[in-house]
Coordinates of C-alpha atoms in Angstrom, one line a residue:
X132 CA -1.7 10.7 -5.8
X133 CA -2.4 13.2 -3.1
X134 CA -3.8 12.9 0.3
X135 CA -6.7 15.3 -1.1
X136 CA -7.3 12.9 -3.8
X137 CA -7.4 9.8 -1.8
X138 CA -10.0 11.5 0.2
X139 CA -12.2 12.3 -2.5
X140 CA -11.5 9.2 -4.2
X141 CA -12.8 6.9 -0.9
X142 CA -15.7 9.9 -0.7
X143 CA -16.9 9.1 -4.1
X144 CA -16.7 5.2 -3.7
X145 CA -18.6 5.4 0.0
X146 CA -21.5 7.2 -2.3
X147 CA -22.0 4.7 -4.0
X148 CA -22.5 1.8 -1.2
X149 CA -26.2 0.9 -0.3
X150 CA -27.3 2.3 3.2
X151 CA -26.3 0.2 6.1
X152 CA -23.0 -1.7 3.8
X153 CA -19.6 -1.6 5.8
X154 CA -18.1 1.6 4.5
X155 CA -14.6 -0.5 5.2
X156 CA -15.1 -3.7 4.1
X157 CA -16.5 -2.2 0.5
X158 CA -13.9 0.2 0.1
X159 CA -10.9 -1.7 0.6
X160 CA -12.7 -4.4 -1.7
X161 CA -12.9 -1.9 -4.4
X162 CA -9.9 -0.3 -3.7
X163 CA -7.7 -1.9 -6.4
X164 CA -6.9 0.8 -8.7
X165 CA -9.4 3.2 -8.3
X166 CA -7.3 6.4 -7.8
X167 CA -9.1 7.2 -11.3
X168 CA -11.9 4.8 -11.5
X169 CA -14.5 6.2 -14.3
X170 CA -17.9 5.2 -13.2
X171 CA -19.5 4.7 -16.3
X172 CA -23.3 3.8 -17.5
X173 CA -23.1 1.7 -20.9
X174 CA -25.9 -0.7 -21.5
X175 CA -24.5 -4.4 -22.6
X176 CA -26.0 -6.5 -25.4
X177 CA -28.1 -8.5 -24.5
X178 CA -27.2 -11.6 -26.6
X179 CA -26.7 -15.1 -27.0
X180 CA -23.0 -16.6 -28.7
X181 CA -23.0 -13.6 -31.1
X182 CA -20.0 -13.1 -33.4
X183 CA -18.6 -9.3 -33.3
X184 CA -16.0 -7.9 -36.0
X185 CA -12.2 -6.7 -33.9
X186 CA -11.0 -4.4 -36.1
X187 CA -7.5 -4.1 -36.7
X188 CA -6.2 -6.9 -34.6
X189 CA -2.9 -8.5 -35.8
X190 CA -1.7 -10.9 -33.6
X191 CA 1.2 -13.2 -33.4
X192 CA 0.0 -16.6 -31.2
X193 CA 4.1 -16.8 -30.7
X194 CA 4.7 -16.8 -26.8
X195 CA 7.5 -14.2 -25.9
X196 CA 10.3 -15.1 -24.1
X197 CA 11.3 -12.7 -21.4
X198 CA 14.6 -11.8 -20.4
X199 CA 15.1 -11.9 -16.8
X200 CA 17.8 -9.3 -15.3
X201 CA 19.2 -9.8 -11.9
X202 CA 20.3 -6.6 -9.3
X203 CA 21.2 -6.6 -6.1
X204 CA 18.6 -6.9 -3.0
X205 CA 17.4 -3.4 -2.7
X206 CA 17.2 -3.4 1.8
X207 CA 16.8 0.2 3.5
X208 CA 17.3 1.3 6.8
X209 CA 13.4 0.1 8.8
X210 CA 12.7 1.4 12.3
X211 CA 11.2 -2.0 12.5
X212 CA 13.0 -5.0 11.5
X213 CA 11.6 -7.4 9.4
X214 CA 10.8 -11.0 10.2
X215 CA 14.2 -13.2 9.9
X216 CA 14.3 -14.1 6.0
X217 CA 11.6 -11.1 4.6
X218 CA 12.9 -8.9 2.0
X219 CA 12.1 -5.2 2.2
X220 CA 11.0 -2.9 -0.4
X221 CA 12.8 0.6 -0.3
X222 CA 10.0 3.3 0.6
X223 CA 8.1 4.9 -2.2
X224 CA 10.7 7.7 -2.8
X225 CA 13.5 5.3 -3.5
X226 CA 11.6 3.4 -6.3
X227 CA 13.3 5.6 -9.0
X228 CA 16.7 4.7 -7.8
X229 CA 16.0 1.0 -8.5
X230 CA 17.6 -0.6 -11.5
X231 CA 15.5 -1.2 -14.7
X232 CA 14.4 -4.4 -15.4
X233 CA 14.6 -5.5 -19.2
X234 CA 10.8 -7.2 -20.3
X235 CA 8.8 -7.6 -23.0
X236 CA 6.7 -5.2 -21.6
X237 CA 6.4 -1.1 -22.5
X238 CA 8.5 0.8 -20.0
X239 CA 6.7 3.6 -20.3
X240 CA 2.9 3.5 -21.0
X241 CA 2.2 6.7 -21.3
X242 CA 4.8 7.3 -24.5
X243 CA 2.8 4.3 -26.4
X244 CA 0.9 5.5 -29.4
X245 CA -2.3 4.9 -30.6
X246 CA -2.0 3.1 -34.2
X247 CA -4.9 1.1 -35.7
X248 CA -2.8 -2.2 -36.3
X249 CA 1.0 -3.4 -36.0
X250 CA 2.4 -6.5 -35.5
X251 CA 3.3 -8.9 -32.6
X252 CA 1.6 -9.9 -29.6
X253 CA -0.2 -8.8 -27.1
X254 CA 1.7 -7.9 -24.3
X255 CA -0.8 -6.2 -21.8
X256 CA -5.0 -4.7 -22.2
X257 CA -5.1 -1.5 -20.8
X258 CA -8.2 0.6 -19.9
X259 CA -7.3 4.5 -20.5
X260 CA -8.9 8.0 -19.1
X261 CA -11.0 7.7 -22.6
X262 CA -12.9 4.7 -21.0
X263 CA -11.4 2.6 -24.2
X264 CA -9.5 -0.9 -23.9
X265 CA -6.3 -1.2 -25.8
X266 CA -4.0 -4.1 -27.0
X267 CA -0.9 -3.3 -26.1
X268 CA 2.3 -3.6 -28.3
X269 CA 5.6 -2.9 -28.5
X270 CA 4.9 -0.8 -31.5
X271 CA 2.1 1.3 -29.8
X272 CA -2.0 0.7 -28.5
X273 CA -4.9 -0.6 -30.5
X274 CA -8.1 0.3 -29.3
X275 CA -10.4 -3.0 -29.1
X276 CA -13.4 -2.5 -30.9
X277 CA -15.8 -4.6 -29.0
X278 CA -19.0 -3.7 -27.0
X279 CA -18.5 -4.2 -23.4
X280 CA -21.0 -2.8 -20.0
X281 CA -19.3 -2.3 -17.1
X282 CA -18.8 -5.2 -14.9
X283 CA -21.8 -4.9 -11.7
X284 CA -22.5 -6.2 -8.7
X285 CA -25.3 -7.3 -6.9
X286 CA -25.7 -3.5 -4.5
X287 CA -25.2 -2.1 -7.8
X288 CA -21.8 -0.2 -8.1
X289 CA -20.1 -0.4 -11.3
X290 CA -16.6 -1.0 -12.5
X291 CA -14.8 -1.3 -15.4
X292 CA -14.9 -4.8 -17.1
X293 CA -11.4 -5.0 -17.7
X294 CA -10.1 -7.6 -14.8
X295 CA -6.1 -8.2 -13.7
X296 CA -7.0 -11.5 -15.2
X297 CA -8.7 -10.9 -18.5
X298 CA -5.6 -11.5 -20.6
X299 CA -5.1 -15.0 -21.9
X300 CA -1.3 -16.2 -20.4
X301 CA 0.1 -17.0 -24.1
X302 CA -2.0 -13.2 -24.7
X303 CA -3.9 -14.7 -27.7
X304 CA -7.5 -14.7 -25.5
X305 CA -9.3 -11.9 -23.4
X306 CA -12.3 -12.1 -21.5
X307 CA -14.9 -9.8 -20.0
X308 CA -17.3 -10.1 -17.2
X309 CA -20.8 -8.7 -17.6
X310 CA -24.1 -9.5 -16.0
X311 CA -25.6 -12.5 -17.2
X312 CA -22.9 -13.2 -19.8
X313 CA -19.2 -13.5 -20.1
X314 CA -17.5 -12.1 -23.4
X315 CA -14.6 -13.6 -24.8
X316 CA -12.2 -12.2 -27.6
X317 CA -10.0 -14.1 -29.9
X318 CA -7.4 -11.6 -30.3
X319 CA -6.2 -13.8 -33.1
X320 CA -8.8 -13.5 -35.5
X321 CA -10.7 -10.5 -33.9
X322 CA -13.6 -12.3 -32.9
X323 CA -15.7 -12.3 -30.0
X324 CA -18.2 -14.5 -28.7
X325 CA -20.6 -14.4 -26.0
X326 CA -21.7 -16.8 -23.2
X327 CA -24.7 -17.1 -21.3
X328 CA -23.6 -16.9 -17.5
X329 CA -26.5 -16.5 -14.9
X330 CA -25.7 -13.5 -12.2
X331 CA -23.3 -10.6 -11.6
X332 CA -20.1 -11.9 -12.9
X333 CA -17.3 -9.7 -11.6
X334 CA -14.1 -11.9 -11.6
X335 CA -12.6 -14.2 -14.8
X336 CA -9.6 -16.5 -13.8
X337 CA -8.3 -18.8 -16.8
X338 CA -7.9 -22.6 -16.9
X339 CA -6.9 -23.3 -20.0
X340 CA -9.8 -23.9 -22.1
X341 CA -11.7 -22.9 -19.8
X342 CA -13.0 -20.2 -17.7
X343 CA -13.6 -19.7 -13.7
X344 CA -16.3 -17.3 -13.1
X345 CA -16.6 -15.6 -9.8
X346 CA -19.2 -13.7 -7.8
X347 CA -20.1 -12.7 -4.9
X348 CA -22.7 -15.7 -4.3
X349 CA -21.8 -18.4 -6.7
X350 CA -18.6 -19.4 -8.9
X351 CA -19.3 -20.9 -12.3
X352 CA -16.8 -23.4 -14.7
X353 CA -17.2 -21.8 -18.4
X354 CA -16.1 -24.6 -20.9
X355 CA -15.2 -22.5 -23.5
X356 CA -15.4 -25.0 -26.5
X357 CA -19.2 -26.1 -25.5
X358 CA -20.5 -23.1 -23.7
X359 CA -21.6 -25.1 -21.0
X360 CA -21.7 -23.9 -17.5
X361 CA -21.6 -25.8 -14.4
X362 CA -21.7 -24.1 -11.3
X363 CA -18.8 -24.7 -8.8
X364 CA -19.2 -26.1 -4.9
X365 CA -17.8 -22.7 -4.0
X366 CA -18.6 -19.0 -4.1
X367 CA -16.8 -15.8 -3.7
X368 CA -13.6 -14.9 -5.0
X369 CA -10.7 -16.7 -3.7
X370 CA -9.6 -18.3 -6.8
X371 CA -6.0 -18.3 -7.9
X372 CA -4.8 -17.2 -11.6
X373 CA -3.3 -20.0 -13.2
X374 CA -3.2 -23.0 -14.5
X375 CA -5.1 -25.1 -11.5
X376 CA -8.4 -24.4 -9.6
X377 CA -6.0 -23.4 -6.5
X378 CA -8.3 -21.2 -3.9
X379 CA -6.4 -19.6 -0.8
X380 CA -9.1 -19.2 1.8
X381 CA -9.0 -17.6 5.4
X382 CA -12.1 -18.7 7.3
X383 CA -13.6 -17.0 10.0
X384 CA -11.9 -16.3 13.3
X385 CA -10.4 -19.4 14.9
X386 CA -10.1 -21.5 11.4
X387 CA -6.7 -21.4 9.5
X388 CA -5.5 -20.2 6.3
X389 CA -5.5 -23.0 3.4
X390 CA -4.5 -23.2 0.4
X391 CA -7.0 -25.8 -1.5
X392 CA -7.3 -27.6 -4.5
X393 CA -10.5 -30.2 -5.2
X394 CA -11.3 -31.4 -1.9
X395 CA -7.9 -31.3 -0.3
X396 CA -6.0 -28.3 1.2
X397 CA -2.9 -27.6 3.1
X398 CA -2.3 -24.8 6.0
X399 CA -0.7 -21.5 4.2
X400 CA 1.0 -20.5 8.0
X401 CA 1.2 -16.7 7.6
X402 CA 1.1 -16.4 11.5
X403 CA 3.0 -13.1 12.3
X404 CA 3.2 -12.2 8.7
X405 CA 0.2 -11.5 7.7
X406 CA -2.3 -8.9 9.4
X407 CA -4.4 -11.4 12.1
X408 CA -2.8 -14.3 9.9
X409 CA -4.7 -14.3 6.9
X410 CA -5.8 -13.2 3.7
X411 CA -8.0 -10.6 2.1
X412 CA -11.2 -12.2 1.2
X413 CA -13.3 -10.2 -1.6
X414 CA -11.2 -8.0 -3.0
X415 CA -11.6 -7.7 -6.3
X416 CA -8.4 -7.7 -8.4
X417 CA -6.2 -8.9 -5.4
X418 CA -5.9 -12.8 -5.8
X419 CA -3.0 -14.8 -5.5
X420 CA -0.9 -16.0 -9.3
X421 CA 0.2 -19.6 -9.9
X422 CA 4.0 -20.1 -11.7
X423 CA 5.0 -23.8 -11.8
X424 CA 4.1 -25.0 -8.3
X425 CA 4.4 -21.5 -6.7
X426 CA 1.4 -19.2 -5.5
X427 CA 2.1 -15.2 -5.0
X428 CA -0.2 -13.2 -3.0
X429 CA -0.2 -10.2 -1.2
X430 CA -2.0 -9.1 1.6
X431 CA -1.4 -6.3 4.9
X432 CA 1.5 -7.1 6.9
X433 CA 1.2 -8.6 10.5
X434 CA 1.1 -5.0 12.5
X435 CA 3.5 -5.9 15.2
X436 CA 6.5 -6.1 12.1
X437 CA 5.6 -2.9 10.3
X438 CA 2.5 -0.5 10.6
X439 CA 0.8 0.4 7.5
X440 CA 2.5 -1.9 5.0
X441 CA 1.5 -4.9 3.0
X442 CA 3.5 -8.0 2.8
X443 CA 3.9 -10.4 -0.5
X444 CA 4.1 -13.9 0.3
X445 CA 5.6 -17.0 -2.3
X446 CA 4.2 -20.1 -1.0
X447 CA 4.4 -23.8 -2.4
X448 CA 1.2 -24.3 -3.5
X449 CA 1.2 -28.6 -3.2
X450 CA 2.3 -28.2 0.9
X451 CA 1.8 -24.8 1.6
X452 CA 5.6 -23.9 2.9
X453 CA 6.6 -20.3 2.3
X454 CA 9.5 -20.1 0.2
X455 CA 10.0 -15.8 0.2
X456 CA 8.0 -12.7 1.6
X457 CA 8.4 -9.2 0.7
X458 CA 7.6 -6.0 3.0
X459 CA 6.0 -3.1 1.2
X460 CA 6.1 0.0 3.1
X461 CA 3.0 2.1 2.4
X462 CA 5.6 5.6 3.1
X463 CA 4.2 9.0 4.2
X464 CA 1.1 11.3 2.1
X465 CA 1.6 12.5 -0.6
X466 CA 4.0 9.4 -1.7
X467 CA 1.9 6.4 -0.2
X468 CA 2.6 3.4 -2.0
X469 CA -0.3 0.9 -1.4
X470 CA -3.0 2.6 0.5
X471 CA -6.5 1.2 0.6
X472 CA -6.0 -0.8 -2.7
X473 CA -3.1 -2.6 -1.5
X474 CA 0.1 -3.1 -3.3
X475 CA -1.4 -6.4 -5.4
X476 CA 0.2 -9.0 -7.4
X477 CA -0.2 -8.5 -11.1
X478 CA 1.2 -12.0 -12.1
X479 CA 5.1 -13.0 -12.8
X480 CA 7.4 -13.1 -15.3
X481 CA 9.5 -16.1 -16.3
X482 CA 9.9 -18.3 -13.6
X483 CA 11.0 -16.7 -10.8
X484 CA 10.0 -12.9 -11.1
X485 CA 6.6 -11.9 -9.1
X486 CA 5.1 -8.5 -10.7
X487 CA 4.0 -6.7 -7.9
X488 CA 2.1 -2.8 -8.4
X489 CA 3.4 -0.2 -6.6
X490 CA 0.7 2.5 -6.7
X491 CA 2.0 3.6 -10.5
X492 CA 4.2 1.6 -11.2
X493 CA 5.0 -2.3 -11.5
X494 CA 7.6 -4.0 -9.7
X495 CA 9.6 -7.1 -10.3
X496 CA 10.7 -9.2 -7.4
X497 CA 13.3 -11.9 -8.0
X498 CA 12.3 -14.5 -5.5
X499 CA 15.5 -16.8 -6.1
X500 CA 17.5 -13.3 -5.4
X501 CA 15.3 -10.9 -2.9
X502 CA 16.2 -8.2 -5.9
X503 CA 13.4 -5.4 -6.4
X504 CA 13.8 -3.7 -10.0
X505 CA 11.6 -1.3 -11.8
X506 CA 9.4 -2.7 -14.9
X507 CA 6.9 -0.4 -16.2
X508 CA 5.8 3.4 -15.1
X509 CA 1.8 3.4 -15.5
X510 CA 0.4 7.0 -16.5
X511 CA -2.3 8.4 -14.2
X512 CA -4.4 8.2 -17.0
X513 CA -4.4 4.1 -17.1
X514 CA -7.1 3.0 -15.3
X515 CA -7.2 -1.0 -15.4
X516 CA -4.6 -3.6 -16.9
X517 CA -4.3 -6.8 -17.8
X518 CA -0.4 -8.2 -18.2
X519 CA 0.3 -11.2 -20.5
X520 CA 2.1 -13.6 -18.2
X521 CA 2.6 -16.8 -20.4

């Protein structure tokens, strides 16, 4: 992306904030992947549980076991050392020098065609330039035939209702916020049903059979089975992808990052790691990913270690102790890397792999190794994803 286009792409967004917003605050909370945001108008249905036809879906339930490849630490020359123990990401130019890593996953997005049905599962959703959502396959895209808004918030500005989150982890569920209702696809049997949520639903996180709803002013627990909906002691979005109702919160100046669970919590000490220690709150699409006791998340690096770069921190999620960090060099215009959006964690594969997205592409960061490999190359034209990470 250029430095022309970033400007008109932060131009466009600041149009759309109500008079007297923090131009700052809301860009960098709808930052995440909007190089090519569509702003679109498309009314949703307003319904109760409806059932809608999917057509085309063939889906295999069967989890997909990834193959995990290990390189070398990739560790360039920095005018600014790192803290003792931080791995650091080569700048943006030396991405393509990095060694493949061999997923499930597409390499190459942009080479996947479009075919109305083929076998196996769901790997990733994808949202391209034609404003469609598409299962993606190793054998090539289906478009998802279901009638989705966009996803709003309360000072009105759209976005596209395709969330990080909205892909099942075993890639046999998706689910897409919309104002006063929450639709969920069985990708299995290409049906979708649709629940009654009260209030500008932005944000799905999964929890099994269940689903954590986020807004700006209230969180809500979706019970899937029932349809009930029972609002949480909580608002905003802090919640953590995974299997648990983790929530990494940094309160206001002079209280402490936590990570918390129920009514406990422990200190996540990201003292001279993390910009002023803590963590982006309301950011939409940049929330930390559970993986068998672990929590990723990434947020801007502590400015006296690195200017303009964000940092990727692996913490244990029961005590809080911080097990790897990764710098992320933003690099020079034309090439930056993260920018306003940040470079945000897009889940993990296997159990010791953090995806991490790299402006266009996705990066895998072996946290047992410090090695940084290459996973997928995502076309300018893809304008929100959802990867399978079950």
């Amino acid at each position: 992306m250029t430095d022309q286009r970033l400007r008109e792409l932060f131009n466009d967004l600041a149009e759309t904030l109500p008079e007297g917003s923090s131009r700052a605050g809301e860009l960098w909370r709808q930052g995440t992947r909007s190089r090519t945001r569509r702003r679109r108008t498309v009314a949703a249905a307003a319904a109760t549980v409806t059932a809608l036809v999917v057509v085309g879906i063939a889906v295999s339930p069967e989890p997909v076991e990834r193959g995990v490849t290990v390189y070398p630490s990739v560790t360039p020359t920095s005018t600014v050392p790192p803290p003792p123990g931080m791995d650091t990401a080569p700048p943006p130019s030396g991405e393509a020098e990095l060694p493949t890593l061999a997923t499930a996953l597409p390499e190459r997005w942009a080479d996947i065609p479009v075919v109305t049905a083929v076998s196996g599962p769901v790997l990733a959703l994808a949202e391209f330039g034609d404003g469609r959502i598409y299962l993606m396959k190793s054998g090539g895209r289906i478009p998802l035939d279901v009638k989705l808004g966009d996803s709003v918030d309360s000072a009105g500005n759209r976005g596209t209702p395709l969330k990080p989150n909205s892909l099942a982890p075993d890639g046999t569920m998706a689910a897409f916020p919309q104002k006063d209702e929450v639709v969920v696809v069985d990708l299995v049997i290409g049906q979708a049903r649709r629940y009654p949520v009260p209030g500008f639903n932005e944000v799905v996180l999964w929890r099994g059979e269940r689903l954590l709803v986020e807004q700006e002013e209230a969180n809500y627990l979706l019970d899937l089975a029932t349809g009930k909906v029972r609002r949480q002691p909580y608002k905003g979005f802090t919640g953590v992808a995974g299997y648990s109702d983790l929530r990494i919160v940094s309160p206001a100046e002079g209280g402490r990052t936590a990570i918390q669970e129920g009514g406990s919590e422990v200190k996540l000490d990201v003292e001279g790691i993390t910009n002023e220690g803590s963590m982006p709150v309301g950011i939409l699409g940049n929330h930390g990913w559970q993986r068998d006791g672990l929590v990723a998340r990434s947020a801007l690096a502590d400015y006296d270690q690195a200017e303009e770069a964000d940092v990727v921190v692996v913490a244990d999620a029961a005590t809080g102790r911080l097990v790897r960090t990764l710098l992320l060099p933003w690099g020079d215009a034309p090439d930056m890397r993260c920018g306003k959006g940040g470079c945000p964690v897009r889940g993990w594969i296997g159990q010791g792999t953090v995806i991490i997205e790299s402006g266009d592409r996705l990066l895998g960061w072996n946290i047992n190794t410090g090695a940084l490999s290459r996973v997928a190359d995502l076309p300018e034209g893809v304008t929100a994803y959802s990867l399978r990470s079950g």
